[in-house]
Tab-separated table of C-alpha atoms and ligand atoms in Angstrom:
chain	number	residue	atom	x	y	z
A	1320	UNK	CA	0.007	-0.027	-0.042
A	1321	UNK	CA	1.295	3.503	-0.842
A	1322	UNK	CA	0.937	6.059	1.898
A	1323	UNK	CA	-0.520	9.528	1.518
A	1324	UNK	CA	2.633	11.546	1.360
A	1325	UNK	CA	2.291	15.262	2.252
A	1326	UNK	CA	6.024	16.024	2.418
A	1327	UNK	CA	7.035	19.188	0.499
A	1328	UNK	CA	10.088	17.510	-0.890
A	1329	UNK	CA	11.203	15.001	-1.764
A	1330	UNK	CA	7.505	14.806	-2.639
A	1331	UNK	CA	5.110	12.255	-4.097
A	1332	UNK	CA	5.662	11.327	-7.769
A	1333	UNK	CA	2.590	10.099	-9.811
A	1334	UNK	CA	2.152	6.425	-9.323
A	1335	UNK	CA	1.595	5.991	-13.126
A	1336	UNK	CA	5.041	7.405	-13.717
A	1337	UNK	CA	6.710	5.163	-11.091
A	1338	UNK	CA	4.999	2.213	-12.658
A	1339	UNK	CA	6.302	3.113	-16.040
A	1340	UNK	CA	9.799	3.571	-14.740
A	1341	UNK	CA	9.580	0.249	-12.994
A	1342	UNK	CA	8.642	-1.508	-16.199
A	1343	UNK	CA	11.632	0.002	-18.063
A	1344	UNK	CA	14.139	-0.198	-15.253
A	1345	UNK	CA	16.074	-3.160	-16.474
A	1346	UNK	CA	15.620	-2.717	-20.136
A	1347	UNK	CA	14.958	0.690	-21.793
A	1348	UNK	CA	13.198	0.350	-25.137
A	1349	UNK	CA	14.690	-2.977	-25.955
A	1350	UNK	CA	18.263	-1.652	-25.597
A	1351	UNK	CA	19.229	-4.290	-23.122
A	1352	UNK	CA	20.258	-1.623	-20.597
A	1353	UNK	CA	18.750	0.583	-17.984
A	1354	UNK	CA	18.507	4.230	-19.015
A	1355	UNK	CA	20.741	5.081	-15.949
A	1356	UNK	CA	23.560	2.956	-17.350
A	1357	UNK	CA	23.620	4.688	-20.632
A	1358	UNK	CA	26.096	7.408	-21.749
A	1359	UNK	CA	24.824	10.836	-21.547
A	1360	UNK	CA	26.507	11.359	-24.931
A	1361	UNK	CA	24.474	8.505	-26.562
A	1362	UNK	CA	21.893	9.322	-29.158
A	1363	UNK	CA	19.262	7.449	-27.082
A	1364	UNK	CA	19.801	9.548	-23.966
A	1365	UNK	CA	20.052	12.685	-25.983
A	1366	UNK	CA	16.587	12.049	-27.429
A	1367	UNK	CA	15.142	11.409	-23.974
A	1368	UNK	CA	16.738	14.607	-22.549
A	1369	UNK	CA	15.691	16.852	-25.444
A	1370	UNK	CA	12.129	15.524	-25.484
A	1371	UNK	CA	11.912	16.344	-21.759
A	1372	UNK	CA	13.239	19.813	-22.309
A	1373	UNK	CA	10.811	20.371	-25.193
A	1374	UNK	CA	7.834	19.066	-23.107
A	1375	UNK	CA	8.801	21.365	-20.270
A	1376	UNK	CA	9.043	24.348	-22.610
A	1377	UNK	CA	5.555	23.501	-24.019
A	1378	UNK	CA	4.022	23.090	-20.523
A	1379	UNK	CA	5.345	26.385	-19.355
A	1380	UNK	CA	4.800	28.196	-22.720
A	1381	UNK	CA	8.474	29.517	-22.698
A	1382	UNK	CA	9.475	31.689	-25.680
A	1383	UNK	CA	12.721	31.331	-27.693
A	1384	UNK	CA	14.165	34.318	-25.714
A	1385	UNK	CA	14.878	31.862	-22.965
A	1386	UNK	CA	16.914	28.716	-22.485
A	1387	UNK	CA	16.095	25.941	-20.109
A	1388	UNK	CA	18.989	24.283	-18.195
A	1389	UNK	CA	18.980	21.016	-16.367
A	1390	UNK	CA	21.657	21.520	-13.661
A	1391	UNK	CA	22.686	19.970	-10.387
A	1392	UNK	CA	23.284	21.434	-6.904
A	1393	UNK	CA	19.683	22.102	-5.991
A	1394	UNK	CA	18.091	25.493	-5.460
A	1395	UNK	CA	20.763	26.084	-2.758
A	1396	UNK	CA	23.452	26.195	-5.396
A	1397	UNK	CA	21.511	28.889	-7.241
A	1398	UNK	CA	21.574	30.988	-3.996
A	1399	UNK	CA	25.354	31.407	-4.773
A	1400	UNK	CA	25.470	30.992	-8.588
A	1401	UNK	CA	23.116	34.045	-9.191
A	1402	UNK	CA	25.082	36.593	-7.182
A	1403	UNK	CA	28.391	35.143	-8.413
A	1404	UNK	CA	27.260	35.883	-11.938
A	1405	UNK	CA	25.138	38.959	-11.870
A	1406	UNK	CA	26.571	41.004	-8.977
A	1407	UNK	CA	29.707	41.684	-7.132
A	1408	UNK	CA	31.292	43.199	-4.075
A	1409	UNK	CA	31.138	46.573	-5.854
A	1410	UNK	CA	27.452	46.118	-6.790
A	1411	UNK	CA	24.262	45.585	-4.936
A	1412	UNK	CA	21.278	43.325	-5.398
A	1413	UNK	CA	17.790	43.651	-4.090
A	1414	UNK	CA	16.174	40.851	-2.093
A	1415	UNK	CA	12.690	40.522	-0.604
A	1416	UNK	CA	12.686	38.707	2.727
A	1417	UNK	CA	9.485	36.765	3.214
A	1418	UNK	CA	10.485	33.403	4.702
A	1419	UNK	CA	13.188	30.866	5.438
A	1420	UNK	CA	14.332	30.341	1.852
A	1421	UNK	CA	14.638	33.982	0.993
A	1422	UNK	CA	16.639	34.329	4.225
A	1423	UNK	CA	18.982	31.625	3.171
A	1424	UNK	CA	19.359	33.089	-0.326
A	1425	UNK	CA	20.196	36.427	1.250
A	1426	UNK	CA	22.736	34.873	3.559
A	1427	UNK	CA	24.613	33.199	0.713
A	1428	UNK	CA	24.354	36.152	-1.703
A	1429	UNK	CA	25.864	38.443	1.061
A	1430	UNK	CA	29.162	36.544	0.508
A	1431	UNK	CA	29.411	37.878	-3.120
A	1432	UNK	CA	27.617	41.119	-3.092
A	1433	UNK	CA	26.111	44.023	-1.171
A	1434	UNK	CA	22.526	42.992	-0.497
A	1435	UNK	CA	19.695	45.477	-0.117
A	1436	UNK	CA	16.693	43.837	1.743
A	1437	UNK	CA	13.811	45.693	0.127
A	1438	UNK	CA	11.361	44.627	2.877
A	1439	UNK	CA	11.077	41.997	5.569
A	1440	UNK	CA	8.257	40.239	7.454
A	1441	UNK	CA	10.643	38.412	9.719
A	1442	UNK	CA	9.559	40.376	12.807
A	1443	UNK	CA	6.039	38.992	12.312
A	1444	UNK	CA	7.307	35.458	11.965
A	1445	UNK	CA	6.919	35.569	8.164
A	1446	UNK	CA	3.126	35.425	8.367
A	1447	UNK	CA	2.772	37.597	5.244
A	1448	UNK	CA	4.719	38.956	2.373
A	1449	UNK	CA	5.573	42.684	2.574
A	1450	UNK	CA	3.407	44.750	0.275
A	1451	UNK	CA	4.770	46.795	-2.643
A	1452	UNK	CA	4.157	50.165	-0.797
A	1453	UNK	CA	6.743	49.173	1.834
A	1454	UNK	CA	9.530	48.087	-0.592
A	1455	UNK	CA	12.778	50.039	-0.641
A	1456	UNK	CA	14.010	49.341	-4.162
A	1457	UNK	CA	17.483	50.381	-5.214
A	1458	UNK	CA	17.504	51.919	-8.737
A	1459	UNK	CA	21.080	50.595	-9.295
A	1460	UNK	CA	20.334	47.062	-8.293
A	1461	UNK	CA	21.689	44.340	-10.563
A	1462	UNK	CA	18.531	42.229	-10.113
A	1463	UNK	CA	15.567	41.694	-7.747
A	1464	UNK	CA	15.233	38.305	-6.036
A	1465	UNK	CA	12.252	36.781	-4.318
A	1466	UNK	CA	10.609	33.481	-3.412
A	1467	UNK	CA	7.045	33.388	-4.800
A	1468	UNK	CA	6.169	30.455	-2.527
A	1469	UNK	CA	7.859	30.210	0.816
A	1470	UNK	CA	7.569	26.522	1.337
A	1471	UNK	CA	8.014	26.315	5.124
A	1472	UNK	CA	5.801	29.258	6.107
A	1473	UNK	CA	3.160	28.639	3.414
A	1474	UNK	CA	3.469	32.355	2.322
A	1475	UNK	CA	2.820	33.146	-1.354
A	1476	UNK	CA	3.032	36.131	-3.615
A	1477	UNK	CA	0.550	35.248	-6.307
A	1478	UNK	CA	1.596	37.659	-9.028
A	1479	UNK	CA	5.094	38.430	-10.390
A	1480	UNK	CA	6.711	41.345	-8.703
A	1481	UNK	CA	6.515	44.533	-10.805
A	1482	UNK	CA	9.993	45.986	-10.920
A	1483	UNK	CA	12.273	47.639	-13.504
A	1484	UNK	CA	15.293	45.446	-12.946
A	1485	UNK	CA	15.885	41.749	-13.956
A	1486	UNK	CA	13.535	39.712	-11.874
A	1487	UNK	CA	14.858	36.472	-10.321
A	1488	UNK	CA	12.629	33.888	-8.624
A	1489	UNK	CA	13.094	30.722	-6.625
A	1490	UNK	CA	10.048	28.675	-7.782
A	1491	UNK	CA	11.143	25.368	-6.191
A	1492	UNK	CA	7.723	24.697	-4.606
A	1493	UNK	CA	5.385	26.423	-7.080
A	1494	UNK	CA	6.750	25.602	-10.528
A	1495	UNK	CA	4.404	23.467	-12.700
A	1496	UNK	CA	1.521	23.903	-10.138
A	1497	UNK	CA	-0.208	26.577	-12.261
A	1498	UNK	CA	0.549	28.664	-15.443
A	1499	UNK	CA	3.294	31.257	-14.879
A	1500	UNK	CA	4.030	34.204	-17.091
A	1501	UNK	CA	7.740	33.496	-17.761
A	1502	UNK	CA	8.160	36.621	-19.802
A	1503	UNK	CA	8.098	38.713	-16.512
A	1504	UNK	CA	11.269	37.050	-15.294
A	1505	UNK	CA	15.016	37.111	-16.231
A	1506	UNK	CA	15.717	33.919	-14.352
A	1507	UNK	CA	13.615	31.270	-12.609
A	1508	UNK	CA	15.066	28.345	-10.805
A	1509	UNK	CA	13.752	25.286	-9.053
A	1510	UNK	CA	15.103	22.244	-7.286
A	1511	UNK	CA	13.350	19.182	-8.838
A	1512	UNK	CA	12.315	17.207	-5.769
A	1513	UNK	CA	9.256	19.208	-4.885
A	1514	UNK	CA	7.190	19.669	-8.085
A	1515	UNK	CA	9.279	18.143	-10.927
A	1516	UNK	CA	10.771	14.712	-10.107
A	1517	UNK	CA	13.569	13.134	-8.080
A	1518	UNK	CA	16.321	15.194	-6.220
A	1519	UNK	CA	19.546	15.823	-8.034
A	1520	UNK	CA	18.149	17.960	-10.786
A	1521	UNK	CA	17.695	21.703	-10.767
A	1522	UNK	CA	15.915	23.547	-13.582
A	1523	UNK	CA	16.929	26.981	-14.536
A	1524	UNK	CA	14.851	29.131	-17.017
A	1525	UNK	CA	17.089	31.930	-18.110
A	1526	UNK	CA	16.509	34.902	-20.523
A	1527	UNK	CA	19.366	34.850	-23.053
A	1528	UNK	CA	20.147	38.459	-22.418
A	1529	UNK	CA	21.452	37.439	-18.956
A	1530	UNK	CA	24.413	35.439	-20.567
A	1531	UNK	CA	25.911	38.792	-21.514
A	1532	UNK	CA	25.674	40.071	-17.971
A	1533	UNK	CA	27.441	37.084	-16.513
A	1534	UNK	CA	30.699	37.400	-14.610
A	1535	UNK	CA	33.415	36.316	-17.045
A	1536	UNK	CA	35.935	35.403	-14.346
A	1537	UNK	CA	33.892	32.392	-13.214
A	1538	UNK	CA	35.012	28.902	-14.140
A	1539	UNK	CA	32.843	27.228	-16.806
A	1540	UNK	CA	30.928	25.209	-14.342
A	1541	UNK	CA	29.587	28.412	-12.719
A	1542	UNK	CA	28.568	30.029	-16.002
A	1543	UNK	CA	25.095	29.742	-17.239
A	1544	UNK	CA	26.224	30.360	-20.746
A	1545	UNK	CA	28.583	27.379	-20.752
A	1546	UNK	CA	25.821	25.090	-19.546
A	1547	UNK	CA	23.566	26.480	-22.317
A	1548	UNK	CA	26.158	26.087	-25.044
A	1549	UNK	CA	26.570	22.437	-23.992
A	1550	UNK	CA	22.871	21.704	-23.836
A	1551	UNK	CA	23.280	21.145	-20.048
A	1552	UNK	CA	25.849	18.467	-20.750
A	1553	UNK	CA	28.962	20.359	-19.756
A	1554	UNK	CA	29.621	17.277	-17.557
A	1555	UNK	CA	27.633	14.177	-16.776
A	1556	UNK	CA	24.024	15.443	-16.003
A	1557	UNK	CA	21.830	13.546	-13.434
A	1558	UNK	CA	20.539	11.249	-16.254
A	1559	UNK	CA	18.097	9.188	-14.262
A	1560	UNK	CA	16.482	12.264	-12.697
A	1561	UNK	CA	16.227	14.028	-16.040
A	1562	UNK	CA	14.632	10.891	-17.602
A	1563	UNK	CA	12.151	10.635	-14.834
A	1564	UNK	CA	11.257	14.332	-14.899
A	1565	UNK	CA	10.613	13.919	-18.590
A	1566	UNK	CA	7.960	11.286	-17.666
A	1567	UNK	CA	6.418	13.679	-15.212
A	1568	UNK	CA	6.160	16.343	-17.917
A	1569	UNK	CA	4.394	13.789	-20.281
A	1570	UNK	CA	1.971	12.917	-17.432
A	1571	UNK	CA	1.276	16.574	-16.739
A	1572	UNK	CA	0.442	17.111	-20.387
A	1573	UNK	CA	-1.855	14.119	-20.449
A	1574	UNK	CA	-3.595	15.419	-17.306
A	1575	UNK	CA	-4.411	18.625	-19.156
A	1576	UNK	CA	-1.324	20.755	-18.484
A	1577	UNK	CA	-0.869	23.563	-15.962
A	1578	UNK	CA	-4.357	25.005	-16.235
A	1579	UNK	CA	-5.709	21.595	-15.116
A	1580	UNK	CA	-3.169	21.550	-12.298
A	1581	UNK	CA	-4.139	24.975	-11.174
A	1582	UNK	CA	-7.843	23.903	-10.816
A	1583	UNK	CA	-6.776	20.718	-8.905
A	1584	UNK	CA	-4.420	22.620	-6.621
A	1585	UNK	CA	-6.911	25.385	-5.803
A	1586	UNK	CA	-9.570	22.806	-5.014
A	1587	UNK	CA	-7.217	20.979	-2.729
A	1588	UNK	CA	-6.049	24.167	-0.936
A	1589	UNK	CA	-9.570	25.487	-0.593
A	1590	UNK	CA	-10.680	22.186	0.966
A	1591	UNK	CA	-7.847	22.290	3.470
A	1592	UNK	CA	-8.116	25.955	4.383
A	1593	UNK	CA	-11.885	25.782	4.795
A	1594	UNK	CA	-11.394	22.783	7.111
A	1595	UNK	CA	-8.823	24.653	9.179
A	1596	UNK	CA	-10.833	27.853	9.202
A	1597	UNK	CA	-13.897	26.014	10.434
A	1598	UNK	CA	-12.042	24.152	13.113
A	1599	UNK	CA	-11.720	25.450	16.655
A	1600	UNK	CA	-8.669	23.145	17.125
A	1601	UNK	CA	-6.432	24.087	14.185
A	1602	UNK	CA	-5.567	27.403	12.704
A	1603	UNK	CA	-3.441	28.959	9.897
A	1604	UNK	CA	-1.442	32.044	10.839
A	1605	UNK	CA	-0.829	33.386	7.257
A	1606	UNK	CA	-2.602	36.494	5.971
A	1607	UNK	CA	-5.342	35.438	3.603
A	1608	UNK	CA	-3.925	37.250	0.526
A	1609	UNK	CA	-0.595	35.434	1.040
A	1610	UNK	CA	-1.844	31.995	1.609
A	1611	UNK	CA	0.115	29.399	-0.357
A	1612	UNK	CA	-1.817	27.027	-2.690
A	1613	UNK	CA	0.989	24.421	-2.505
A	1614	UNK	CA	1.985	24.393	1.164
A	1615	UNK	CA	-0.684	24.629	3.821
A	1616	UNK	CA	0.738	24.871	7.322
A	1617	UNK	CA	-1.382	24.655	10.455
A	1618	UNK	CA	-0.823	25.366	14.125
A	1619	UNK	CA	-3.018	24.661	17.112
A	1620	UNK	CA	-5.215	27.383	18.465
A	1621	UNK	CA	-4.259	26.354	21.960
A	1622	UNK	CA	-0.470	26.639	22.173
A	1623	UNK	CA	-0.305	24.555	25.345
A	1624	UNK	CA	-1.296	21.550	23.360
A	1625	UNK	CA	1.570	21.886	20.779
A	1626	UNK	CA	3.947	19.593	22.572
A	1627	UNK	CA	1.367	16.899	23.235
A	1628	UNK	CA	0.173	17.091	19.652
A	1629	UNK	CA	3.707	16.733	18.258
A	1630	UNK	CA	4.406	13.819	20.501
A	1631	UNK	CA	1.267	11.909	19.443
A	1632	UNK	CA	2.121	12.668	15.753
A	1633	UNK	CA	5.619	11.306	16.219
A	1634	UNK	CA	4.286	8.130	17.770
A	1635	UNK	CA	2.035	7.600	14.822
A	1636	UNK	CA	4.660	8.078	12.142
A	1637	UNK	CA	7.622	6.329	13.619
B	2096	PLP	C1	13.279	23.097	-0.786
B	2096	PLP	C2	13.557	24.510	-1.238
B	2096	PLP	C3	14.854	24.984	-1.452
B	2096	PLP	C4	16.030	24.072	-1.213
B	2096	PLP	O1	16.238	23.259	-2.296
B	2096	PLP	P1	17.494	22.266	-2.464
B	2096	PLP	O2	17.201	21.696	-3.834
B	2096	PLP	O3	17.448	21.167	-1.414
B	2096	PLP	O4	18.730	23.110	-2.457
B	2096	PLP	C5	15.058	26.299	-1.809
B	2096	PLP	N1	14.002	27.076	-1.994
B	2096	PLP	C6	12.746	26.712	-1.865
B	2096	PLP	C7	11.678	27.693	-2.105
B	2096	PLP	C8	12.493	25.424	-1.420
B	2096	PLP	O5	11.239	25.064	-1.263
């Protein structure tokens, strides 16, 4: 029996996809090998990889002005790679602080660049995302970074920020959950293990203009342009994760694409929030406008019961 898995990441993968992978595990397409034993330079793997990329581009309606990279290192690696490439100790970059992940991104970026925190909700335990009126934007910023869906706090900003500088977003826990207007962004990144497929893969959608803004002193591995020129095969990519992500993209298309996902996700979120709101036992601390569709946290109305509740929960799980 498969459990109901509510983990944000690594998260559940469609059972139909796992069954397909199982059936192909020992012998991919009568090749006599598993896909994960194949050279990433082989024509077979190349076909699998490029089909996955194309399906992702179709799903997200991404224009030719962008490239899509299949990298490693997780979203965390992008916390460094972005400032390393697009800012410096002599420059400054704008960051919105709305939860744990933006805080981590700021902490890493601070090692490479001056960081201007445009607004923060930290003093209020990240229970909302600071509104535009409170932002202190720097006109000389190299880019503006934010996290549209703060996975841990369940705090979302539902529309792309409106700024005049290159917009960079960590979409690890919201990508593919609903249609996104990619044209508003210069760079979008997402670790795969939440909404895409297995861990080990990180997808970067990058506007081709950004290649010219990149820091030329970096080694090739830290240059987006080099990954782009080599079709994300500068070195051995995470072949199995890439193959499996490709199957998830096919599954998403078959299910009706991102518009269909949006409907499903809003229905699920609405069901959960209305249960929590109608309960005298549970509550959700997030400001209504910023409630996440993907991650629905709850706390207990009575704080004194927290420790008892967590103890019971632990006994059930382990
Ligand atoms: C999970 C998560 C991360 C960390 O991802 P890794 O791939 O483990 O580095 C970063 N940002 C957000 C928004 C996340 O949800």
